[in-house]
């Protein structure tokens, strides 16, 4: 190549072409970055997740946050205002309010998770049987669920607690049984949709038995919206359980349960309002954090399904 031709090519100012392999790598890198950015939850969801993680840690190991005994009473120090010794004050029996709230996280988290698990397991069993078996089973289970849905959740909880007696485990069963009809209807709808899909029909054509089809294909593919709904249901169970305890149908004194603490503090609002304010704040923050965490996968699931 001559010197004049080289100078002409340099002075022309035209950019040199990008090699195809380098352009492909840049495109793939940009795609991976975009997918990673979309996969990260927003800051609000991360904050709610951190709050819920702290509550779970407090439920597992409450002594990490509060060393005082939540049941030990000191009548001489009753209704003490918030101070360095008692960060959130004391109640009518002189018990440290902060310690009772931290230890109360165990009962509320256990209530939410336990009742949700009962509703999920019962709903999956009934929903899968009704949606896959069809016929007489479907009609019988559907009518049974309609009857249960006709009764208010409070009435179902009252009957359950009357039979089992008051206490934390009775409260979990009372709240969990009320979650079964809604979960079962949701599972039934998903099973009816998946039952007519191509891969299930192919499995039937290949001679797969009903049990194998249900366990390996129908149930795993129908649990997406059910699990999202279950996460949101944890907050509902917590606030419903606190309401029952507030009415005297759940935990019994001196259990440090948030709803029971609200019930005990309502008659002292004029002289010690902090005894009711802080349990209400803990319940509200817990339910909001769980709801925010559950809404994010719900929105992603809805967007993914609508794009199909």
Short mmCIF file of C-alpha atoms in Angstrom, two decimals:
data_model
loop_
_atom_site.label_atom_id
_atom_site.label_comp_id
_atom_site.label_asym_id
_atom_site.label_seq_id
_atom_site.Cartn_x
_atom_site.Cartn_y
_atom_site.Cartn_z
CA UNK A 1 0.00 0.00 0.00
CA UNK A 2 1.44 3.40 -0.98
CA UNK A 3 2.16 6.24 1.46
CA UNK A 4 -0.38 8.52 -0.23
CA UNK A 5 -3.14 5.94 0.03
CA UNK A 6 -2.36 5.38 3.73
CA UNK A 7 -2.47 9.12 4.46
CA UNK A 8 -5.75 9.42 2.59
CA UNK A 9 -7.35 6.64 4.61
CA UNK A 10 -6.16 8.15 7.91
CA UNK A 11 -7.20 11.68 7.05
CA UNK A 12 -10.64 10.73 5.83
CA UNK A 13 -11.93 10.53 9.48
CA UNK A 14 -14.16 7.52 8.79
CA UNK A 15 -14.39 5.17 11.81
CA UNK A 16 -12.97 1.75 11.45
CA UNK A 17 -15.58 -1.01 11.41
CA UNK A 18 -16.19 -2.88 14.68
CA UNK A 19 -15.42 -6.56 14.43
CA UNK A 20 -18.61 -8.67 14.50
CA UNK A 21 -17.45 -10.77 17.46
CA UNK A 22 -16.74 -7.66 19.55
CA UNK A 23 -20.15 -6.18 18.70
CA UNK A 24 -21.83 -9.45 19.66
CA UNK A 25 -20.05 -9.54 23.00
CA UNK A 26 -21.08 -5.96 23.73
CA UNK A 27 -24.71 -6.75 22.91
CA UNK A 28 -24.75 -9.83 25.12
CA UNK A 29 -23.11 -7.88 27.96
CA UNK A 30 -25.76 -5.16 27.66
CA UNK A 31 -28.53 -7.79 27.69
CA UNK A 32 -27.12 -9.42 30.82
CA UNK A 33 -26.82 -6.04 32.54
CA UNK A 34 -30.39 -5.16 31.64
CA UNK A 35 -31.73 -8.47 32.91
CA UNK A 36 -29.78 -8.13 36.16
CA UNK A 37 -31.11 -4.60 36.64
CA UNK A 38 -34.69 -5.73 36.04
CA UNK A 39 -34.25 -8.66 38.44
CA UNK A 40 -33.21 -6.42 41.34
CA UNK A 41 -36.17 -5.39 43.51
CA UNK A 42 -36.79 -1.67 44.15
CA UNK A 43 -35.35 0.07 47.19
CA UNK A 44 -38.70 0.00 48.98
CA UNK A 45 -38.96 -3.77 48.59
CA UNK A 46 -35.41 -4.21 49.89
CA UNK A 47 -36.22 -2.03 52.91
CA UNK A 48 -39.39 -4.04 53.62
CA UNK A 49 -37.42 -7.27 53.23
CA UNK A 50 -34.79 -6.03 55.70
CA UNK A 51 -37.48 -5.12 58.23
CA UNK A 52 -39.11 -8.51 57.89
CA UNK A 53 -35.72 -10.23 58.21
CA UNK A 54 -35.11 -8.36 61.49
CA UNK A 55 -38.53 -9.44 62.75
CA UNK A 56 -37.80 -13.06 61.87
CA UNK A 57 -34.44 -12.81 63.66
CA UNK A 58 -36.20 -11.32 66.68
CA UNK A 59 -38.66 -14.21 66.61
CA UNK A 60 -35.85 -16.78 66.47
CA UNK A 61 -33.48 -15.16 68.98
CA UNK A 62 -35.27 -12.39 70.91
CA UNK A 63 -32.54 -12.17 73.54
CA UNK A 64 -30.22 -10.65 70.92
CA UNK A 65 -32.36 -7.51 71.02
CA UNK A 66 -33.94 -7.54 74.48
CA UNK A 67 -32.25 -9.11 77.50
CA UNK A 68 -35.00 -8.38 80.03
CA UNK A 69 -37.62 -10.96 80.93
CA UNK A 70 -40.87 -10.04 79.12
CA UNK A 71 -43.01 -11.60 81.88
CA UNK A 72 -41.17 -10.31 84.99
CA UNK A 73 -43.30 -7.66 86.67
CA UNK A 74 -42.32 -4.72 88.85
CA UNK A 75 -45.47 -2.99 90.17
CA UNK A 76 -43.42 -0.18 91.72
CA UNK A 77 -42.29 0.77 88.21
CA UNK A 78 -45.65 0.54 86.46
CA UNK A 79 -46.43 3.00 83.66
CA UNK A 80 -42.87 4.29 83.56
CA UNK A 81 -42.37 6.57 80.57
CA UNK A 82 -39.70 5.74 77.94
CA UNK A 83 -36.18 6.10 79.33
CA UNK A 84 -32.68 4.70 78.94
CA UNK A 85 -33.56 1.79 81.22
CA UNK A 86 -36.89 1.08 79.54
CA UNK A 87 -36.64 2.28 75.94
CA UNK A 88 -40.39 2.15 75.25
CA UNK A 89 -41.61 2.43 78.84
CA UNK A 90 -43.41 -0.14 80.98
CA UNK A 91 -47.00 -1.41 81.17
CA UNK A 92 -49.49 -1.58 84.04
CA UNK A 93 -47.48 -4.32 85.78
CA UNK A 94 -44.09 -2.69 85.31
CA UNK A 95 -43.03 -5.09 82.55
CA UNK A 96 -40.57 -3.77 79.99
CA UNK A 97 -42.55 -2.90 76.87
CA UNK A 98 -39.66 -3.22 74.43
CA UNK A 99 -38.83 -6.69 75.65
CA UNK A 100 -42.47 -7.77 75.38
CA UNK A 101 -42.72 -6.44 71.83
CA UNK A 102 -39.54 -8.21 70.72
CA UNK A 103 -40.60 -11.51 72.28
CA UNK A 104 -44.09 -10.99 70.84
CA UNK A 105 -42.65 -11.14 67.33
CA UNK A 106 -42.25 -14.90 67.80
CA UNK A 107 -45.98 -15.40 68.34
CA UNK A 108 -47.04 -13.12 65.48
CA UNK A 109 -44.58 -14.53 62.93
CA UNK A 110 -45.40 -18.09 63.99
CA UNK A 111 -49.10 -17.30 63.71
CA UNK A 112 -48.73 -15.82 60.22
CA UNK A 113 -46.56 -18.61 58.85
CA UNK A 114 -48.40 -21.44 60.58
CA UNK A 115 -51.89 -20.30 59.58
CA UNK A 116 -50.73 -19.66 56.02
CA UNK A 117 -49.19 -23.14 55.83
CA UNK A 118 -52.43 -24.73 57.06
CA UNK A 119 -54.44 -22.81 54.49
CA UNK A 120 -51.96 -23.62 51.73
CA UNK A 121 -51.77 -27.36 52.40
CA UNK A 122 -55.52 -27.73 52.84
CA UNK A 123 -56.24 -25.58 49.80
CA UNK A 124 -53.82 -27.50 47.57
CA UNK A 125 -55.28 -30.88 48.58
CA UNK A 126 -58.89 -29.84 48.01
CA UNK A 127 -58.17 -27.74 44.93
CA UNK A 128 -56.13 -30.41 43.15
CA UNK A 129 -58.73 -33.09 43.91
CA UNK A 130 -61.59 -30.92 42.67
CA UNK A 131 -59.81 -29.61 39.59
CA UNK A 132 -58.28 -32.86 38.37
CA UNK A 133 -60.92 -35.42 39.33
CA UNK A 134 -63.83 -33.32 38.01
CA UNK A 135 -67.29 -34.87 38.08
CA UNK A 136 -68.83 -35.71 41.44
CA UNK A 137 -65.67 -34.81 43.40
CA UNK A 138 -65.51 -31.37 41.82
CA UNK A 139 -69.17 -30.60 42.50
CA UNK A 140 -69.04 -31.88 46.09
CA UNK A 141 -65.85 -29.97 47.01
CA UNK A 142 -67.03 -26.81 45.27
CA UNK A 143 -70.32 -26.82 47.17
CA UNK A 144 -68.47 -27.50 50.42
CA UNK A 145 -66.17 -24.52 49.78
CA UNK A 146 -69.16 -22.33 48.93
CA UNK A 147 -70.73 -23.22 52.27
CA UNK A 148 -67.52 -22.35 54.13
CA UNK A 149 -67.18 -19.06 52.26
CA UNK A 150 -70.73 -18.16 53.25
CA UNK A 151 -69.68 -17.96 56.90
CA UNK A 152 -67.57 -15.02 58.14
CA UNK A 153 -64.00 -15.81 59.12
CA UNK A 154 -64.69 -14.62 62.66
CA UNK A 155 -67.49 -17.16 63.04
CA UNK A 156 -65.24 -19.99 61.81
CA UNK A 157 -62.56 -18.85 64.27
CA UNK A 158 -65.08 -18.71 67.12
CA UNK A 159 -66.21 -22.28 66.47
CA UNK A 160 -62.62 -23.52 66.20
CA UNK A 161 -61.49 -21.82 69.41
CA UNK A 162 -64.61 -23.07 71.21
CA UNK A 163 -63.75 -26.63 70.25
CA UNK A 164 -59.99 -26.45 70.82
CA UNK A 165 -59.96 -23.95 73.69
CA UNK A 166 -58.03 -20.66 73.92
CA UNK A 167 -54.31 -20.54 73.29
CA UNK A 168 -51.66 -19.83 70.66
CA UNK A 169 -52.05 -23.11 68.75
CA UNK A 170 -55.83 -22.87 68.76
CA UNK A 171 -55.47 -19.38 67.29
CA UNK A 172 -53.20 -20.68 64.52
CA UNK A 173 -55.72 -23.38 63.58
CA UNK A 174 -58.62 -20.94 63.79
CA UNK A 175 -56.97 -18.51 61.38
CA UNK A 176 -55.55 -21.23 59.12
CA UNK A 177 -58.85 -23.05 58.61
CA UNK A 178 -60.40 -19.81 57.44
CA UNK A 179 -57.72 -19.54 54.71
CA UNK A 180 -58.44 -22.96 53.17
CA UNK A 181 -61.52 -22.10 51.01
CA UNK A 182 -59.86 -19.19 49.21
CA UNK A 183 -56.68 -21.14 48.56
CA UNK A 184 -58.65 -24.16 47.34
CA UNK A 185 -60.63 -22.11 44.81
CA UNK A 186 -57.44 -20.54 43.49
CA UNK A 187 -55.71 -23.93 43.16
CA UNK A 188 -58.76 -25.44 41.48
CA UNK A 189 -58.78 -22.72 38.83
CA UNK A 190 -55.09 -23.24 38.09
CA UNK A 191 -55.48 -27.02 37.92
CA UNK A 192 -58.41 -26.71 35.51
CA UNK A 193 -56.27 -24.52 33.25
CA UNK A 194 -53.21 -26.77 33.38
CA UNK A 195 -55.25 -29.96 33.01
CA UNK A 196 -56.11 -28.94 29.43
CA UNK A 197 -52.55 -27.98 28.48
CA UNK A 198 -50.56 -29.83 25.87
CA UNK A 199 -47.92 -31.38 28.11
CA UNK A 200 -50.57 -32.94 30.38
CA UNK A 201 -52.41 -34.36 27.38
CA UNK A 202 -49.11 -35.73 26.11
CA UNK A 203 -48.46 -37.36 29.47
CA UNK A 204 -51.88 -39.01 29.38
CA UNK A 205 -51.14 -40.24 25.86
CA UNK A 206 -47.85 -41.73 27.02
CA UNK A 207 -49.63 -43.70 29.71
CA UNK A 208 -48.57 -41.75 32.80
CA UNK A 209 -50.74 -42.44 35.84
CA UNK A 210 -52.84 -39.72 37.52
CA UNK A 211 -50.64 -39.64 40.64
CA UNK A 212 -47.47 -39.08 38.61
CA UNK A 213 -49.13 -36.45 36.44
CA UNK A 214 -50.42 -34.57 39.47
CA UNK A 215 -47.19 -34.68 41.49
CA UNK A 216 -44.72 -34.03 38.67
CA UNK A 217 -46.65 -31.80 36.30
CA UNK A 218 -49.94 -30.40 37.57
CA UNK A 219 -49.01 -29.31 41.11
CA UNK A 220 -45.60 -27.72 40.31
CA UNK A 221 -47.08 -25.71 37.43
CA UNK A 222 -50.07 -24.50 39.44
CA UNK A 223 -48.24 -23.28 42.54
CA UNK A 224 -46.98 -19.96 41.12
CA UNK A 225 -50.00 -17.72 41.89
CA UNK A 226 -50.81 -19.81 44.95
CA UNK A 227 -47.44 -19.14 46.59
CA UNK A 228 -47.63 -15.43 45.75
CA UNK A 229 -51.07 -15.29 47.33
CA UNK A 230 -49.73 -17.19 50.35
CA UNK A 231 -46.98 -14.61 50.94
CA UNK A 232 -49.58 -11.84 50.95
CA UNK A 233 -51.74 -13.97 53.23
CA UNK A 234 -49.10 -14.00 55.98
CA UNK A 235 -49.83 -10.36 56.79
CA UNK A 236 -53.57 -10.98 56.68
CA UNK A 237 -53.20 -13.87 59.14
CA UNK A 238 -51.10 -11.75 61.51
CA UNK A 239 -53.59 -8.90 61.65
CA UNK A 240 -56.56 -11.28 61.93
CA UNK A 241 -54.87 -13.21 64.74
CA UNK A 242 -54.09 -9.96 66.55
CA UNK A 243 -57.74 -8.97 66.21
CA UNK A 244 -58.88 -12.24 67.78
CA UNK A 245 -56.39 -11.81 70.63
CA UNK A 246 -57.65 -8.27 71.11
CA UNK A 247 -61.15 -9.71 71.56
CA UNK A 248 -59.85 -12.22 74.11
CA UNK A 249 -60.11 -15.25 71.79
CA UNK A 250 -56.43 -15.91 71.23
CA UNK A 251 -53.38 -15.76 73.46
CA UNK A 252 -53.92 -15.69 77.20
CA UNK A 253 -52.08 -13.48 79.74
CA UNK A 254 -49.22 -13.04 80.43
CA UNK A 255 -48.22 -14.05 76.89
CA UNK A 256 -46.43 -11.12 75.17
CA UNK A 257 -48.65 -11.17 72.08
CA UNK A 258 -49.22 -7.89 70.22
CA UNK A 259 -53.00 -8.14 69.97
CA UNK A 260 -53.30 -9.08 73.64
CA UNK A 261 -51.01 -6.19 74.57
CA UNK A 262 -53.33 -3.81 72.70
CA UNK A 263 -56.33 -5.25 74.51
CA UNK A 264 -54.71 -4.80 77.92
CA UNK A 265 -53.58 -1.24 77.13
CA UNK A 266 -56.89 0.15 75.85
CA UNK A 267 -58.11 1.05 79.35
CA UNK A 268 -54.92 2.99 80.10
CA UNK A 269 -54.82 5.21 77.00
CA UNK A 270 -55.38 8.39 78.99
CA UNK A 271 -52.49 7.85 81.42
CA UNK A 272 -50.03 5.71 79.42
CA UNK A 273 -50.74 5.95 75.68
CA UNK A 274 -47.39 4.39 74.73
CA UNK A 275 -48.61 1.01 76.00
CA UNK A 276 -51.04 0.89 73.06
CA UNK A 277 -49.15 2.96 70.48
CA UNK A 278 -46.11 0.71 70.22
CA UNK A 279 -47.94 -2.62 69.75
CA UNK A 280 -50.04 -0.95 67.06
CA UNK A 281 -46.91 0.33 65.32
CA UNK A 282 -45.28 -3.11 65.39
CA UNK A 283 -48.38 -4.76 63.91
CA UNK A 284 -48.68 -2.09 61.22
CA UNK A 285 -45.01 -2.15 60.21
CA UNK A 286 -44.97 -5.95 60.10
CA UNK A 287 -48.06 -6.23 57.91
CA UNK A 288 -46.91 -3.44 55.57
CA UNK A 289 -43.45 -4.95 55.12
CA UNK A 290 -44.89 -8.39 54.31
CA UNK A 291 -47.39 -6.87 51.89
CA UNK A 292 -44.71 -4.86 50.08
CA UNK A 293 -42.47 -7.93 49.80
CA UNK A 294 -45.37 -10.02 48.49
CA UNK A 295 -46.58 -7.43 45.96
CA UNK A 296 -43.29 -7.41 44.07
CA UNK A 297 -43.32 -11.07 42.94
CA UNK A 298 -47.06 -10.75 42.31
CA UNK A 299 -46.52 -7.89 39.86
CA UNK A 300 -43.69 -9.75 38.14
CA UNK A 301 -45.85 -12.88 37.85
CA UNK A 302 -48.76 -10.90 36.36
CA UNK A 303 -46.45 -9.15 33.88
CA UNK A 304 -44.87 -12.46 32.87
CA UNK A 305 -48.25 -14.15 32.36
CA UNK A 306 -49.65 -11.21 30.36
CA UNK A 307 -46.63 -11.31 28.03
CA UNK A 308 -47.23 -14.96 27.11
#
